[in-house]
Short mmCIF file of C-alpha atoms in Angstrom, two decimals:
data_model
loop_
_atom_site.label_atom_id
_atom_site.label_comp_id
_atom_site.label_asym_id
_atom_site.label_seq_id
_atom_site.Cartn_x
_atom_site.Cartn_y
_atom_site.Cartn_z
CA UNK Y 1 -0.89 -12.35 -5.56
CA UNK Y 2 -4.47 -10.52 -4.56
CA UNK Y 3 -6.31 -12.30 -1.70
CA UNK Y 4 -5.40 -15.68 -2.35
CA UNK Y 5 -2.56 -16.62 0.46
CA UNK Y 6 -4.47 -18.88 2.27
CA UNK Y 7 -5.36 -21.31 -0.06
CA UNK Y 8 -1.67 -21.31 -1.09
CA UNK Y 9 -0.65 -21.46 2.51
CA UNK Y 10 -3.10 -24.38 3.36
CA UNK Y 11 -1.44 -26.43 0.04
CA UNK Y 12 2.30 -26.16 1.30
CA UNK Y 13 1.79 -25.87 5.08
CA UNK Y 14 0.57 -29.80 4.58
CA UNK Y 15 3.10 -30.63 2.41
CA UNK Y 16 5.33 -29.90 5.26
CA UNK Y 17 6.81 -26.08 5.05
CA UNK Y 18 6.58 -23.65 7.16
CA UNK Y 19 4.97 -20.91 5.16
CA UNK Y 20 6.21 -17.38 4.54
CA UNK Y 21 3.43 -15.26 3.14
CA UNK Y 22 4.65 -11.67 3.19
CA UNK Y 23 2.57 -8.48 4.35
CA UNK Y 24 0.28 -6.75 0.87
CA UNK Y 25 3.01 -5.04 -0.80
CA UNK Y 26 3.90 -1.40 0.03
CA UNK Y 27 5.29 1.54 -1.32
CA UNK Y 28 8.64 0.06 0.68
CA UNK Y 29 8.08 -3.20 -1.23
CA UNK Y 30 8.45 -1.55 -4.65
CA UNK Y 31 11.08 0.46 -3.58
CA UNK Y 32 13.42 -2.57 -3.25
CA UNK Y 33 11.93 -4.40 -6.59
CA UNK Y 34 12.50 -0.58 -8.01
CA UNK Y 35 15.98 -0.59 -6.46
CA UNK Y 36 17.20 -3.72 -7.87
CA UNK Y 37 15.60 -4.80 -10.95
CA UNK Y 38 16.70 -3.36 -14.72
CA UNK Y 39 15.08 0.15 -15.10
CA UNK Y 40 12.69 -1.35 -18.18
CA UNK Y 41 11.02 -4.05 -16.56
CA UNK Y 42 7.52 -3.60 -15.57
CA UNK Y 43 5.99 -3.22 -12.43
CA UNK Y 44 4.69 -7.01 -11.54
CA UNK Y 45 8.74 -7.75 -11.91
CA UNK Y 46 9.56 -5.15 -9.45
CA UNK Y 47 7.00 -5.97 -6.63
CA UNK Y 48 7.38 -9.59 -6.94
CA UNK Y 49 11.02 -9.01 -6.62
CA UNK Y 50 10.56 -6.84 -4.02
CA UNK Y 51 8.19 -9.24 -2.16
CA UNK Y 52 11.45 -12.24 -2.48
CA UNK Y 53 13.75 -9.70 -1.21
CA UNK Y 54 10.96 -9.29 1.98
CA UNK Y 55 10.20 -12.83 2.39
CA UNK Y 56 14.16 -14.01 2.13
CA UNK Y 57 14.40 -11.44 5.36
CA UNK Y 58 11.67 -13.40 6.90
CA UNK Y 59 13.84 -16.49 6.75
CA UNK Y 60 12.05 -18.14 3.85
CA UNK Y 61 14.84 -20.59 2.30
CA UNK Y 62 12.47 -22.05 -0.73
CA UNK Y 63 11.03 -19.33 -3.07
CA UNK Y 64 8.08 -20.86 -5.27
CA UNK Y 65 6.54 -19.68 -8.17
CA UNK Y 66 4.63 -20.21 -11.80
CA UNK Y 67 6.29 -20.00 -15.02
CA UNK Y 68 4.35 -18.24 -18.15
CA UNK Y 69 1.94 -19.36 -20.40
CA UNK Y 70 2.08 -18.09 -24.45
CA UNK Y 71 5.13 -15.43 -25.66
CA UNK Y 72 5.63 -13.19 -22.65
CA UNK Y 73 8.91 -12.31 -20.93
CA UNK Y 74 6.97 -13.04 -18.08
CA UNK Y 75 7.61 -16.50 -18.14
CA UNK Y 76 11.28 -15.97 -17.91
CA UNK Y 77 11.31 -13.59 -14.83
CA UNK Y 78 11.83 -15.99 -12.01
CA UNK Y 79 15.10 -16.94 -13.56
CA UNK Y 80 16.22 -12.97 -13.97
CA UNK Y 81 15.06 -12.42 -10.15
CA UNK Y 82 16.75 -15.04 -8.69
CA UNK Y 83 20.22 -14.24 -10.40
CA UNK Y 84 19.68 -11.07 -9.12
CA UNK Y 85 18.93 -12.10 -5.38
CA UNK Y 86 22.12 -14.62 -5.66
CA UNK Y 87 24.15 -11.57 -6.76
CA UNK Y 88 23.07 -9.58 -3.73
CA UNK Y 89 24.04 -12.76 -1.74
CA UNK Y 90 20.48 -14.82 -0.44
CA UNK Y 91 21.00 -18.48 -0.90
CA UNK Y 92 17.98 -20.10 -1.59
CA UNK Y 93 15.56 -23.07 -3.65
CA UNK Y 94 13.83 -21.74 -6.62
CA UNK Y 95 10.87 -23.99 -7.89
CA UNK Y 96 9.28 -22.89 -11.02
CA UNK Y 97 5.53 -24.62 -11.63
CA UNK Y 98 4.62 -24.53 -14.93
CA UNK Y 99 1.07 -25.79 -16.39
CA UNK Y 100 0.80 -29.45 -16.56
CA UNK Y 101 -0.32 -29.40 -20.34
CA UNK Y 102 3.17 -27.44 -20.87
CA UNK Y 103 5.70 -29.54 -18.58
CA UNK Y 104 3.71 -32.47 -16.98
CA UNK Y 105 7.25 -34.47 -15.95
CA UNK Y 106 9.01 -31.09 -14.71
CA UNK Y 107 5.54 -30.22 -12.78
CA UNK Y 108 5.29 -33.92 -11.26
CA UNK Y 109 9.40 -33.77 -10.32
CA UNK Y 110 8.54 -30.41 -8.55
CA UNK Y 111 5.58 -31.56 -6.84
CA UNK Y 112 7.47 -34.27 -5.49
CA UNK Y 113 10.18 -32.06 -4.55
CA UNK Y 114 7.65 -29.81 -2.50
CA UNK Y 115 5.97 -32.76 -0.62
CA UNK Y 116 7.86 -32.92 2.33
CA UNK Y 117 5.81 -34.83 4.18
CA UNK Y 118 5.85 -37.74 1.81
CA UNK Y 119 2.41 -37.51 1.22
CA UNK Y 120 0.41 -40.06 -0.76
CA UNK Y 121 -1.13 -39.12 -4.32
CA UNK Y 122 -4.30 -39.41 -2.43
CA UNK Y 123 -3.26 -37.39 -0.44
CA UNK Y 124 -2.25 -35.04 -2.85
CA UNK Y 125 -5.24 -34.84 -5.01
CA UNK Y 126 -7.36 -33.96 -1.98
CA UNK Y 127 -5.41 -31.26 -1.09
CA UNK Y 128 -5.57 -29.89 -4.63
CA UNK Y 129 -9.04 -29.85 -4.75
CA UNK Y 130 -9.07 -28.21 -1.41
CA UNK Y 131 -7.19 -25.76 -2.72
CA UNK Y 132 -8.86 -25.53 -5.84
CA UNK Y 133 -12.02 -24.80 -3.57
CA UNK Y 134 -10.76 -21.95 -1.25
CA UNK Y 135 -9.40 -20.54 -4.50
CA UNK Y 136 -13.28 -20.55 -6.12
CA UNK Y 137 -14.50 -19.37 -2.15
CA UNK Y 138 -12.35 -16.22 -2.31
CA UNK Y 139 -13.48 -15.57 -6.08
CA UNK Y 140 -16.82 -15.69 -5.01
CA UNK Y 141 -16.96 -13.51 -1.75
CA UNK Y 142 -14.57 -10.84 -4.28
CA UNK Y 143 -17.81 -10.83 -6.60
CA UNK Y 144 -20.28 -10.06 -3.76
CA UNK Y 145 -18.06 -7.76 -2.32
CA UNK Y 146 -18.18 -5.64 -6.04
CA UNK Y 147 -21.58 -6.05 -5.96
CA UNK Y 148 -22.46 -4.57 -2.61
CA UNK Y 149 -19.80 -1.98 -2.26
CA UNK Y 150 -21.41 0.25 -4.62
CA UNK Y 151 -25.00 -0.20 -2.66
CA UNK Y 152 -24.42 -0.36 0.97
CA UNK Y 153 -25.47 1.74 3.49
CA UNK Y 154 -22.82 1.92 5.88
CA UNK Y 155 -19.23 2.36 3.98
CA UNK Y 156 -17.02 -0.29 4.83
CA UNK Y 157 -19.41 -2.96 5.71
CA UNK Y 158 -19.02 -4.94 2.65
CA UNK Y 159 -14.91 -4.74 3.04
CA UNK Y 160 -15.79 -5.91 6.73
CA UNK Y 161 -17.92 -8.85 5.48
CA UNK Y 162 -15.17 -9.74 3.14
CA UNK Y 163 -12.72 -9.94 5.46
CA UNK Y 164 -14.68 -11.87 7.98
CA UNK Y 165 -15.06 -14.42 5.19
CA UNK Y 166 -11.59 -14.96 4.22
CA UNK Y 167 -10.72 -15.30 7.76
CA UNK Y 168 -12.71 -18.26 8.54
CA UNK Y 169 -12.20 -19.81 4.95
CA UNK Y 170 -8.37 -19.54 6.11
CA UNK Y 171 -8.94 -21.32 8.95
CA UNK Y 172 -10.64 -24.25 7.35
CA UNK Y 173 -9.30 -27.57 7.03
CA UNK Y 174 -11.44 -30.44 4.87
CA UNK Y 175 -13.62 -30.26 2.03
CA UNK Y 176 -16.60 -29.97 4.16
CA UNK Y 177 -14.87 -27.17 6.33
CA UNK Y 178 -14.22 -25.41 3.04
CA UNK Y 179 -17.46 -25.52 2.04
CA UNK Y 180 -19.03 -25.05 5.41
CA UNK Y 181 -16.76 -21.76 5.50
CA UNK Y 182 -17.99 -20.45 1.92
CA UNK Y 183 -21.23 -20.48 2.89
CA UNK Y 184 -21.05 -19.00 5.99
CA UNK Y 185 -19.30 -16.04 3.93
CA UNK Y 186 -22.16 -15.70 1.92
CA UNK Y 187 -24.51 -15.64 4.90
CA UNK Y 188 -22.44 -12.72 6.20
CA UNK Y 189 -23.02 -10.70 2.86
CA UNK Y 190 -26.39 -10.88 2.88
CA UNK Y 191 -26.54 -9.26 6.21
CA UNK Y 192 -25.13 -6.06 5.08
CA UNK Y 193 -27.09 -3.51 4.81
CA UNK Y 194 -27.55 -2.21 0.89
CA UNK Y 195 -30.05 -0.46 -1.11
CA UNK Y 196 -31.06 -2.41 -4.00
CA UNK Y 197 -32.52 -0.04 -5.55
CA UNK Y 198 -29.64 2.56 -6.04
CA UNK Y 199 -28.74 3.04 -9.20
CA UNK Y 200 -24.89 2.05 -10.02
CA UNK Y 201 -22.45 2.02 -13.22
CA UNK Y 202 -21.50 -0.99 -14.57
CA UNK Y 203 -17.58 -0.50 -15.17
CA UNK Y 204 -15.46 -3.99 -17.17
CA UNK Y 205 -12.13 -4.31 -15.96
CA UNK Y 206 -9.45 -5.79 -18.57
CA UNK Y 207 -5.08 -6.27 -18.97
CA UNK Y 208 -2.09 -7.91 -17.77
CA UNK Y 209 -3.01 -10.52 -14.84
CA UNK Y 210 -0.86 -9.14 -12.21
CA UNK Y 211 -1.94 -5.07 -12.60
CA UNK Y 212 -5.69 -6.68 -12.93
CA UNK Y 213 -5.69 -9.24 -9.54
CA UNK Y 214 -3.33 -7.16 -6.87
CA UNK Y 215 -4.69 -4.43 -5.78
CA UNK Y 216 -1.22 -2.97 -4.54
CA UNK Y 217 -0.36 -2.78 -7.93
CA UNK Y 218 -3.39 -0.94 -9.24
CA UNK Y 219 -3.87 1.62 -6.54
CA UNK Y 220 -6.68 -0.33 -5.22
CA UNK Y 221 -8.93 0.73 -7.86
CA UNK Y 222 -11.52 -1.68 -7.60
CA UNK Y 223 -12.38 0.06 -4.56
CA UNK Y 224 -12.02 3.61 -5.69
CA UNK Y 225 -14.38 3.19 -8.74
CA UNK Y 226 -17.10 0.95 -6.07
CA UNK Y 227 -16.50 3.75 -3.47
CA UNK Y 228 -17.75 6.37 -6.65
CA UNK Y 229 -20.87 4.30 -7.56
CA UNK Y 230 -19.54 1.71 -10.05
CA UNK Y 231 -19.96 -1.79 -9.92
CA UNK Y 232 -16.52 -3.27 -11.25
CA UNK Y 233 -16.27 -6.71 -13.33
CA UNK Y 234 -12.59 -7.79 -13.52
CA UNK Y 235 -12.01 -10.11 -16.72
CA UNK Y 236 -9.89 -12.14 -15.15
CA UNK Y 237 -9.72 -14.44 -11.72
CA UNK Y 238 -7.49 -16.84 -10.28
CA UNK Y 239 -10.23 -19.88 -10.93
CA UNK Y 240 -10.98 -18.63 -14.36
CA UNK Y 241 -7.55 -18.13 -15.18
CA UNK Y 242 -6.76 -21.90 -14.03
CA UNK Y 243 -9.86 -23.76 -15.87
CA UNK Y 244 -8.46 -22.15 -19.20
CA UNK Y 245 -4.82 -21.87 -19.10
CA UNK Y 246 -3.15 -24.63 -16.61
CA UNK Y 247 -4.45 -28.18 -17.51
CA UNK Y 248 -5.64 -27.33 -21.18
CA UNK Y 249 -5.00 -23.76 -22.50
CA UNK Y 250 -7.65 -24.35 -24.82
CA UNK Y 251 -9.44 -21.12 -27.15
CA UNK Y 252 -11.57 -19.16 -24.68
CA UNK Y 253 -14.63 -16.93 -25.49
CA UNK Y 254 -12.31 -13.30 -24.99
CA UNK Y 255 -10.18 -15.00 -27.78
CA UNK Y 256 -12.94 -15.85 -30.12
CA UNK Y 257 -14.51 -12.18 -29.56
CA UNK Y 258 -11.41 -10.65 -30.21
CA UNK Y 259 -11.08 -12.43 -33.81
CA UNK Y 260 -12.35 -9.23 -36.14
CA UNK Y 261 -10.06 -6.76 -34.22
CA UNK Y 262 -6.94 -9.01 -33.18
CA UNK Y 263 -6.77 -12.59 -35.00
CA UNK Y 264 -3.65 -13.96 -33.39
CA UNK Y 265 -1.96 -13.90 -29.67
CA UNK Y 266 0.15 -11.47 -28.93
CA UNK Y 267 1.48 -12.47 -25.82
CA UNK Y 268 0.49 -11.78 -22.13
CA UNK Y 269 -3.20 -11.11 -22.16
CA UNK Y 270 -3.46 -8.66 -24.70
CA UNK Y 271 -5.81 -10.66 -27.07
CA UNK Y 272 -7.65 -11.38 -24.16
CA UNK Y 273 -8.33 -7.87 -23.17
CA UNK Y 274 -9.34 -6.76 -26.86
CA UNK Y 275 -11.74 -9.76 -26.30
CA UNK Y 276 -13.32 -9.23 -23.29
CA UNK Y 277 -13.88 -5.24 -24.12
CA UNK Y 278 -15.79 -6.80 -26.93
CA UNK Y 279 -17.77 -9.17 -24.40
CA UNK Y 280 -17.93 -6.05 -21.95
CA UNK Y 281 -19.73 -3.81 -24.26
CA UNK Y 282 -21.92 -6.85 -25.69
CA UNK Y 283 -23.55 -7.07 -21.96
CA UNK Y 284 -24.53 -3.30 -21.99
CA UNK Y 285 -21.63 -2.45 -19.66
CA UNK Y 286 -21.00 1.18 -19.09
CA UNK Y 287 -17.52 1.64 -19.54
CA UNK Y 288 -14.27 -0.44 -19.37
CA UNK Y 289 -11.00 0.13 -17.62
CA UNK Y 290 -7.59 -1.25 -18.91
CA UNK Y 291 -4.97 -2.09 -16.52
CA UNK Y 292 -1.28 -2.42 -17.66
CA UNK Y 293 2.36 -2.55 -16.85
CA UNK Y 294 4.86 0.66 -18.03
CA UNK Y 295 6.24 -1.30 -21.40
CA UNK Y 296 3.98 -4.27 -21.42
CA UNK Y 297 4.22 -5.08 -25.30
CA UNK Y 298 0.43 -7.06 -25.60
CA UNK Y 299 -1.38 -4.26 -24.19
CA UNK Y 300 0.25 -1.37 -25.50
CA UNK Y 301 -1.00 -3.05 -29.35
CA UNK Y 302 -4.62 -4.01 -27.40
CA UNK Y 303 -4.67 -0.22 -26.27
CA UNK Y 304 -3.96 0.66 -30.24
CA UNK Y 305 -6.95 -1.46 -30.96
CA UNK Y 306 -9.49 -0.53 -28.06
CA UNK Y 307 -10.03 3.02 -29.97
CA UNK Y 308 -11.48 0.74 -32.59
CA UNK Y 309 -14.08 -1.14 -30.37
CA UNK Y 310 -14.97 1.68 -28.41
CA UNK Y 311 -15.77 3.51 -31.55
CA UNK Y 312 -18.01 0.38 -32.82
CA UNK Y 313 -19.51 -0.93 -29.57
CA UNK Y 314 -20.23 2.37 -28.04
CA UNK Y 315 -18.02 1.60 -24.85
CA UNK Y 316 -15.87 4.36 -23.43
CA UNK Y 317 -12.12 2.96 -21.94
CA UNK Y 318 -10.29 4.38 -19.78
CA UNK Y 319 -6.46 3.33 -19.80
CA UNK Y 320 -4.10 2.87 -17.01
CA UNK Y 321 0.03 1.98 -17.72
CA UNK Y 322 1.06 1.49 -14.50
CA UNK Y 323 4.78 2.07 -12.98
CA UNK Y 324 6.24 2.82 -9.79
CA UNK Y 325 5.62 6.73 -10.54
CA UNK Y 326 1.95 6.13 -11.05
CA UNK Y 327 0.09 8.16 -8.16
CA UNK Y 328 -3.26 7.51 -6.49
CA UNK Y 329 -4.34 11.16 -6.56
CA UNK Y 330 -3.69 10.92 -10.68
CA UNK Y 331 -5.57 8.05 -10.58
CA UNK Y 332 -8.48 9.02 -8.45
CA UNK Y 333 -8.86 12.23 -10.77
CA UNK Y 334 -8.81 10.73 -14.12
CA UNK Y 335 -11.15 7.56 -12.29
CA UNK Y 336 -13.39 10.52 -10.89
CA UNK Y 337 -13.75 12.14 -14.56
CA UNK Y 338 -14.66 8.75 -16.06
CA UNK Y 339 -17.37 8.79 -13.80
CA UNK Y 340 -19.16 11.36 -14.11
CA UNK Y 341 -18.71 11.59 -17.88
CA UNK Y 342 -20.00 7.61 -17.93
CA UNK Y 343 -23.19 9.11 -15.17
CA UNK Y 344 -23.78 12.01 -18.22
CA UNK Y 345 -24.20 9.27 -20.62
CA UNK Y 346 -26.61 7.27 -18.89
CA UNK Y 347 -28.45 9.98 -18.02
CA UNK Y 348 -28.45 11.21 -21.74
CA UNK Y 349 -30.05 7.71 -23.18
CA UNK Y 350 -32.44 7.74 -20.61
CA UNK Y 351 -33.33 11.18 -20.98
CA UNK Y 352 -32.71 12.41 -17.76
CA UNK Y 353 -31.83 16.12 -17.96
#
C-alpha cells in the first residue's frame, strides 16, 4: 500500500522469501479486482484483489496480509479474496496478521510461520524495529515532499528528491544504515530549490485508510492539489496508524475531537475523519478533503456529519466516493474549483480585493 514496499520487502526478504512486490496499481490492475470481485464491494477490495491476481502471475506462492481493526467488513476481505482466487484456480498460503493486542498467539504462530530462516527473537526484534524505522523514514520524506511541492521552483524537483530518498533508504541494511539513509534524504530536500515566501493553501486530508495512503486509488491527488498551490496534510500514516491501532488501540485525539458530533465508532475510520476535520479546522487549515470508497458505510454517516462542522468551524470539505468509474479529469475539475473558491476566501479575510 502507498510507498512503503521496501520496508516490507527488507522484513520478509530476511526472514527468508523471495519477495514479490507488484508494479503501483493500474487502470489494468482494477480491471481484474473489477472483473472478479462482487459488484458492491469497494474499491480497496478490488485493487488489492487485483494486485493478488498480478502478484500470483509473478509466481508469488504465499500471499500476506493484515486483518481489520474495529466493525469493518474490511477485516473479513482476505478470506472473500482468497476463495475467490481458489475458485479461479491459484493455489497458494494465505497469512492474515492481525494486531498483537487483538490475536497475540495467532500473530506469534504466524510470525513463526513466516521466519524461514529460523531466525532468533533477537533477531526478530531488530528487524522489526528496522522496519519500524524505514516505515517512520518514508513518512517523513512524504511530509517534506507536501511541503515543498507547493513552493519549488522547478516542478518535479521535490518528486525527484523523494524518489532519490526512498531509493537509498531501500537499499539500506542496519539501524545505522537506516538512519544514515534518512538523513541523507533530508539533506537532498533541502537542496531543492523553493520559494519560502510563496504563499500556499493549507488543504486537511481525511477517510478510509486505503483511498487516503495509495495514491492509485485516489487519482494521485495529493499531487494534483500541491501541483495547484495547496499544501496537503493527510490524517492518517502508516507510523501513526501503527502507534495507535496495532499494539494498543487505545482512544486517540481524532476520537476525542469527534465526541460532540459522533460519540461512538462507527467502523472503518469514520469517527476518525469527523475528528480530525475538527482538529483540521482548529489549526486554521483552509479546507479539508474527504477520501472514500463507493459504499463505505463509516464515511458515508461522517460525510452526513461534516456539513455540521463545516458549518461551525468555518472549514469548507470537499468530498470524494471513489469507484472504479471515478475519473481524473472529474476530479481535477471539482479539485480545481475548490481551489480557487478556498484562494477567494483567503483573500476575502485578508482583504485582498
Amino acid at each position: 500500500m502507498g510507498p512503503y514496499s521496501p520496508a516490507f520487502r527488507h522484513l520478509f526478504s530476511r526472514l527468508g522469501w523471495e519477495v514479490v512486490v507488484p508494479d503501483r496499481p493500474t487502470q489494468d490492475t482494477l480491471s481484474l479486482g473489477f472483473k472478479n470481485a462482487p459488484e458492491f464491494f469497494c474499491v480497496p477490495f478490488k485493487i488489492t484483489l487485483g494486485t493478488y491476481i498480478e502478484a500470483l502471475e509473478q509466481g508469488a506462492e504465499v500471499l500476506v496480509t493484515t486483518g481489520g481493526v474495529g466493525p469493518c467488513r474490511a477485516g473479513h476481505y482476505a478470506q472473500v479474496q482468497a476463495d475467490i482466487l481458489r475458485r479461479k484456480g491459484y493455489a497458494f498460503d494465505l497469512v492474515v496478521l492481525e494486531p498483537i493486542a487483538r490475536d497475540p498467539l495467532g500473530l506469534l504462530r504466524n510470525v513463526r510461520r513466516l521466519n524461514r530462516n529460523r531466525a532468533s527473537i533477537p533477531r526478530i526484534v531488530r528487524l522489526v524495529r528496522q522496519v519500524l524505522k524505514k516505515i517512520a523514514a518514508i513518512d517523513q520524506f512524504g511530509a517534506e515532499l507536501r511541503r515543498l511541492r507547493p513552493r519549488e521552483l522547478r516542478r518535479g524537483s521535490a518528486e525527484a528528491a523523494y524518489d532519490g530518498a526512498i531509493k537509498t533508504l531501500d537499499a539500506a541494511e542496519t539501524l545505522e544504515d537506516i538512519e544514515a539513509a534518512r538523513r541523507r534524504g533530508l539533506e537532498a530536500f533541502q537542496a531543492v530549490a523553493r520559494d519560502p515566501e510563496r504563499p500556499v493553501l493549507r488543504i486537511g486530508l481525511v477517510g478510509e485508510i486505503y483511498v487516503v495512503l495509495e495514491p492509485a486509488s485516489n487519482l494521485d491527488i495529493e499531487k494534483m492539489l500541491g501541483e495547484m498551490g495547496a499544501e496537503v496534510q493527510p490524517s492518517i500514516t502508516l507510523s501513526g496508524w501503527t502507534a495507535e491501532n496495532v499494539v494498543t488501540e487505545v482512544g486517540n485525539r481524532a476520537k476525542e475531537a469527534a465526541g460532540p458530533y459522533l460519540g461512538a465508532a462507527i467502523g472503518g475510520h469514520g469517527q476518525e475523519s469527523v475528528g480530525n476535520a475538527v482538529l483540521f479546522a482548529k489549526r486554521g487549515f483552509d479546507g479539508l478533503v474527504q477520501l472514500a470508497p463507493f459504499t463505505c458505510i463509516p464515511e458515508i454517516v461522517a460525510r452526513g456529519i461534516l456539513p455540521a462542522v463545516s458549518r461551525d468551524l468555518d472549514l469548507p470539505v470537499l468530498s470524494f466516493f471513489l469507484d472504479e468509474q471515478t475519473g481524473e479529469a472529474g476530479v481535477r475539475t471539482r479539485c480545481e474549483a475548490f481551489v480557487d473558491m478556498l484562494w477567494q476566501r483567503r483573500r476575502g479575510k485578508e482583504g485582498v480585493a
